Short mmCIF file of C-alpha atoms and ligand atoms in Angstrom, two decimals:
data_model
loop_
_atom_site.label_atom_id
_atom_site.label_comp_id
_atom_site.label_asym_id
_atom_site.label_seq_id
_atom_site.Cartn_x
_atom_site.Cartn_y
_atom_site.Cartn_z
CA UNK A 16 -106.56 119.02 116.94
CA UNK A 17 -105.52 115.42 116.50
CA UNK A 18 -103.79 114.67 113.20
CA UNK A 19 -104.01 111.24 111.63
CA UNK A 20 -101.56 110.48 108.84
CA UNK A 21 -102.04 107.55 106.49
CA UNK A 22 -98.96 106.45 104.55
CA UNK A 23 -100.11 104.46 101.51
CA UNK A 24 -97.51 102.47 99.60
CA UNK A 25 -97.25 99.37 97.43
CA UNK A 26 -94.38 97.56 99.14
CA UNK A 27 -93.16 97.14 102.73
CA UNK A 28 -89.92 99.10 102.16
CA UNK A 29 -91.38 102.00 100.17
CA UNK A 30 -91.98 104.30 103.12
CA UNK A 31 -88.67 103.40 104.78
CA UNK A 32 -86.67 104.15 101.64
CA UNK A 33 -88.88 107.17 100.92
CA UNK A 34 -90.30 109.65 103.45
CA UNK A 35 -89.35 107.81 106.66
CA UNK A 36 -87.69 110.91 108.13
CA UNK A 37 -90.89 112.90 107.68
CA UNK A 38 -93.05 110.10 109.09
CA UNK A 39 -90.82 109.82 112.14
CA UNK A 40 -90.94 113.58 112.80
CA UNK A 41 -94.72 113.39 112.49
CA UNK A 42 -95.15 110.53 114.96
CA UNK A 43 -92.78 112.19 117.43
CA UNK A 44 -94.81 115.40 117.16
CA UNK A 45 -97.93 113.49 118.23
CA UNK A 46 -99.47 112.57 114.89
CA UNK A 47 -101.15 109.16 114.81
CA UNK A 48 -99.36 107.38 111.98
CA UNK A 49 -100.98 104.53 110.06
CA UNK A 50 -98.98 102.56 107.54
CA UNK A 51 -100.86 100.87 104.71
CA UNK A 52 -99.02 98.45 102.44
CA UNK A 53 -100.84 97.05 99.45
CA UNK A 54 -98.58 94.00 99.10
CA UNK A 55 -96.09 92.05 101.22
CA UNK A 56 -93.33 92.54 98.66
CA UNK A 57 -93.23 88.76 98.33
CA UNK A 58 -91.71 88.92 94.85
CA UNK A 59 -88.84 91.19 95.86
CA UNK A 60 -85.17 90.31 96.20
CA UNK A 61 -84.52 87.20 98.30
CA UNK A 62 -80.75 87.06 98.87
CA UNK A 63 -81.06 84.65 101.81
CA UNK A 64 -83.43 82.30 99.96
CA UNK A 65 -86.20 82.45 102.52
CA UNK A 66 -88.93 79.89 101.84
CA UNK A 67 -91.55 82.37 102.93
CA UNK A 68 -90.35 85.79 101.85
CA UNK A 69 -93.85 87.16 102.38
CA UNK A 70 -93.83 86.64 106.15
CA UNK A 71 -90.19 87.71 106.46
CA UNK A 72 -90.92 90.96 104.66
CA UNK A 73 -94.05 91.63 106.72
CA UNK A 74 -91.94 91.12 109.86
CA UNK A 75 -89.36 93.58 108.52
CA UNK A 76 -92.16 96.05 107.80
CA UNK A 77 -93.55 95.69 111.34
CA UNK A 78 -90.10 96.24 112.82
CA UNK A 79 -89.70 99.40 110.72
CA UNK A 80 -93.19 100.53 111.71
CA UNK A 81 -92.34 100.12 115.39
CA UNK A 82 -89.26 102.35 114.93
CA UNK A 83 -91.44 104.84 113.04
CA UNK A 84 -93.79 104.99 116.01
CA UNK A 85 -96.73 103.80 113.93
CA UNK A 86 -100.04 103.68 115.77
CA UNK A 87 -101.21 100.79 113.58
CA UNK A 88 -100.27 99.01 110.36
CA UNK A 89 -102.56 97.65 107.68
CA UNK A 90 -101.58 95.02 105.09
CA UNK A 91 -104.10 94.81 102.27
CA UNK A 92 -102.98 91.46 100.80
CA UNK A 93 -102.57 92.25 97.09
CA UNK A 94 -99.96 90.50 94.93
CA UNK A 95 -96.55 92.13 94.63
CA UNK A 96 -95.69 92.99 91.04
CA UNK A 97 -99.22 92.52 89.76
CA UNK A 98 -101.11 95.65 90.76
CA UNK A 99 -103.23 96.82 87.87
CA UNK A 100 -106.32 98.60 86.70
CA UNK A 101 -108.32 95.50 87.57
CA UNK A 102 -107.36 95.77 91.24
CA UNK A 103 -107.72 99.53 91.37
CA UNK A 104 -111.22 99.91 92.77
CA UNK A 105 -110.81 96.99 95.20
CA UNK A 106 -107.61 98.52 96.58
CA UNK A 107 -109.31 101.91 96.78
CA UNK A 108 -112.29 100.40 98.65
CA UNK A 109 -110.00 98.58 101.08
CA UNK A 110 -107.94 101.73 101.67
CA UNK A 111 -111.05 103.82 102.19
CA UNK A 112 -112.37 101.23 104.64
CA UNK A 113 -109.15 101.32 106.67
CA UNK A 114 -109.26 105.12 106.83
CA UNK A 115 -112.95 105.47 107.69
CA UNK A 116 -112.75 102.72 110.28
CA UNK A 117 -109.71 104.29 111.98
CA UNK A 118 -111.26 107.76 111.92
CA UNK A 119 -114.58 106.50 113.33
CA UNK A 120 -112.77 105.48 116.55
CA UNK A 121 -112.00 109.09 117.46
CA UNK A 122 -114.50 111.06 119.48
CA UNK A 123 -112.56 114.31 119.14
CA UNK A 124 -112.15 116.49 116.04
CA UNK A 125 -109.37 115.23 113.75
CA UNK A 126 -107.54 116.27 110.62
CA UNK A 127 -106.52 113.63 108.13
CA UNK A 128 -103.54 113.68 105.80
CA UNK A 129 -102.30 111.14 103.30
CA UNK A 130 -98.81 110.49 102.03
CA UNK A 131 -97.75 108.31 99.11
CA UNK A 132 -95.20 108.36 96.30
CA UNK A 133 -95.04 110.46 93.15
CA UNK A 134 -97.68 109.58 90.55
CA UNK A 135 -94.81 108.64 88.21
CA UNK A 136 -94.01 105.79 90.58
CA UNK A 137 -90.53 107.20 91.43
CA UNK A 138 -88.71 104.20 89.95
CA UNK A 139 -91.47 103.72 87.41
CA UNK A 140 -92.57 100.45 89.08
CA UNK A 141 -96.20 99.94 88.05
CA UNK A 142 -97.14 98.92 91.61
CA UNK A 143 -95.94 102.33 92.84
CA UNK A 144 -97.98 104.07 90.17
CA UNK A 145 -101.11 102.15 91.18
CA UNK A 146 -100.51 102.92 94.89
CA UNK A 147 -100.12 106.65 94.24
CA UNK A 148 -103.16 106.82 91.99
CA UNK A 149 -105.28 104.87 94.49
CA UNK A 150 -104.14 107.22 97.27
CA UNK A 151 -105.14 110.28 95.21
CA UNK A 152 -108.47 108.71 94.26
CA UNK A 153 -109.25 107.95 97.90
CA UNK A 154 -108.11 111.44 98.93
CA UNK A 155 -110.54 113.18 96.57
CA UNK A 156 -113.34 110.71 97.32
CA UNK A 157 -113.09 111.20 101.10
CA UNK A 158 -112.91 114.95 100.60
CA UNK A 159 -116.04 114.81 98.46
CA UNK A 160 -117.73 112.74 101.18
CA UNK A 161 -117.01 115.48 103.71
CA UNK A 162 -114.20 113.95 105.76
CA UNK A 163 -111.62 116.41 107.14
CA UNK A 164 -108.95 115.29 104.67
CA UNK A 165 -106.61 118.23 104.33
CA UNK A 166 -103.87 117.28 101.93
CA UNK A 167 -101.97 114.50 100.24
CA UNK A 168 -98.21 114.62 99.88
CA UNK A 169 -96.53 112.80 97.01
CA UNK A 170 -92.93 111.89 97.82
CA UNK A 171 -90.72 112.77 94.89
CA UNK A 172 -87.10 112.88 93.84
CA UNK A 173 -85.59 116.28 93.06
CA UNK A 174 -84.10 116.97 89.67
CA UNK A 175 -80.72 117.63 91.27
CA UNK A 176 -80.55 113.99 92.44
CA UNK A 177 -81.87 112.53 89.23
CA UNK A 178 -81.26 114.86 86.29
CA UNK A 179 -81.88 112.29 83.57
CA UNK A 180 -84.19 109.42 82.81
CA UNK A 181 -82.95 105.99 83.82
CA UNK A 182 -83.73 102.63 82.22
CA UNK A 183 -81.67 100.33 84.47
CA UNK A 184 -84.96 98.87 85.79
CA UNK A 185 -88.03 100.13 83.94
CA UNK A 186 -88.51 103.70 82.72
CA UNK A 187 -87.70 106.11 85.51
CA UNK A 188 -88.39 109.76 84.85
CA UNK A 189 -85.94 112.50 85.76
CA UNK A 190 -86.52 114.11 89.16
CA UNK A 191 -88.92 116.98 89.76
CA UNK A 192 -87.82 120.55 89.19
CA UNK A 193 -87.84 123.20 91.93
CA UNK A 194 -91.07 124.60 90.49
CA UNK A 195 -92.80 121.25 90.88
CA UNK A 196 -91.74 120.65 94.51
CA UNK A 197 -94.04 122.22 97.10
CA UNK A 198 -92.46 121.13 100.37
CA UNK A 199 -89.08 119.97 101.63
CA UNK A 200 -88.76 118.33 105.06
CA UNK A 201 -85.26 118.15 106.47
CA UNK A 202 -85.24 115.25 108.95
CA UNK A 203 -81.47 114.98 109.32
CA UNK A 204 -81.95 115.50 113.07
CA UNK A 205 -83.21 111.90 113.11
CA UNK A 206 -80.77 110.57 110.52
CA UNK A 207 -79.56 107.63 112.63
CA UNK A 208 -83.15 106.54 113.14
CA UNK A 209 -83.78 106.80 109.40
CA UNK A 210 -80.81 104.54 108.73
CA UNK A 211 -82.11 102.07 111.33
CA UNK A 212 -85.60 102.12 109.80
CA UNK A 213 -84.16 101.50 106.32
CA UNK A 214 -82.02 98.67 107.67
CA UNK A 215 -85.04 96.86 109.10
CA UNK A 216 -85.59 95.75 105.51
CA UNK A 217 -82.69 93.33 105.64
CA UNK A 218 -83.85 91.27 102.66
CA UNK A 219 -83.82 94.43 100.52
CA UNK A 220 -80.40 95.53 101.82
CA UNK A 221 -78.90 95.80 98.33
CA UNK A 222 -81.38 98.61 97.57
CA UNK A 223 -81.19 100.16 101.01
CA UNK A 224 -77.41 100.29 101.19
CA UNK A 225 -77.24 101.61 97.61
CA UNK A 226 -79.57 104.48 98.61
CA UNK A 227 -77.50 105.24 101.71
CA UNK A 228 -74.23 105.13 99.77
CA UNK A 229 -75.52 107.30 96.94
CA UNK A 230 -77.45 109.87 98.98
CA UNK A 231 -75.79 109.81 102.39
CA UNK A 232 -77.53 112.11 104.87
CA UNK A 233 -79.83 113.32 102.09
CA UNK A 234 -81.93 110.17 102.59
CA UNK A 235 -83.42 112.14 105.49
CA UNK A 236 -84.37 115.12 103.33
CA UNK A 237 -87.77 114.48 101.78
CA UNK A 238 -89.34 116.30 98.84
CA UNK A 239 -93.07 116.48 98.22
CA UNK A 240 -95.62 117.53 95.68
CA UNK A 241 -98.64 118.62 97.72
CA UNK A 242 -102.27 118.42 96.63
CA UNK A 243 -105.08 119.80 98.74
ZN1 LIG B 15 -91.49 99.52 96.03
#
């Protein structure tokens, strides 16, 4: 049975810095991987003072997607840093349209899975929270409509990595406890590829290198809350 996996995130680097190891293992196992980014991350860090950070970041995202073996990539065109309740249903409609249009092209039976970030937004970034909540909304809506949507995985941080709340950026909750984590994927067999995927996001290298320095090979171990 063909599996189609939709990775739904707010910013171009979210999947690379999050579950890229899992996504790579999926694509290499024959899953058709579709990356959906809600924004171009155009209001992110710009250490090289690019005039058009939006197009630079979309190029970085496409390069990372190529390394991830993505079948296709879908940029929804919302404004980085400004996702909100007002956008919610529009983003959900756009996401649903991408999924139903992709799925309609298959003439064989398929299973569909979604992947996004923790509903707490991981770092607490409101854009991440909107992306996760949209992904869950679309998941339950498609399920209700009878599509073969099997599960949604929410990428989370384990408590052992993040034992306390952090307010260096906005409010970031402590990591999830063992009881809350349903699945752990160890993708250290593709660690070098994960590093390369993360490093595609050159403009966000301060974040990427900080992750790599802090977590080392654990960047390729992904933790998920699973809803079905
Ligand atoms: Zn982000």
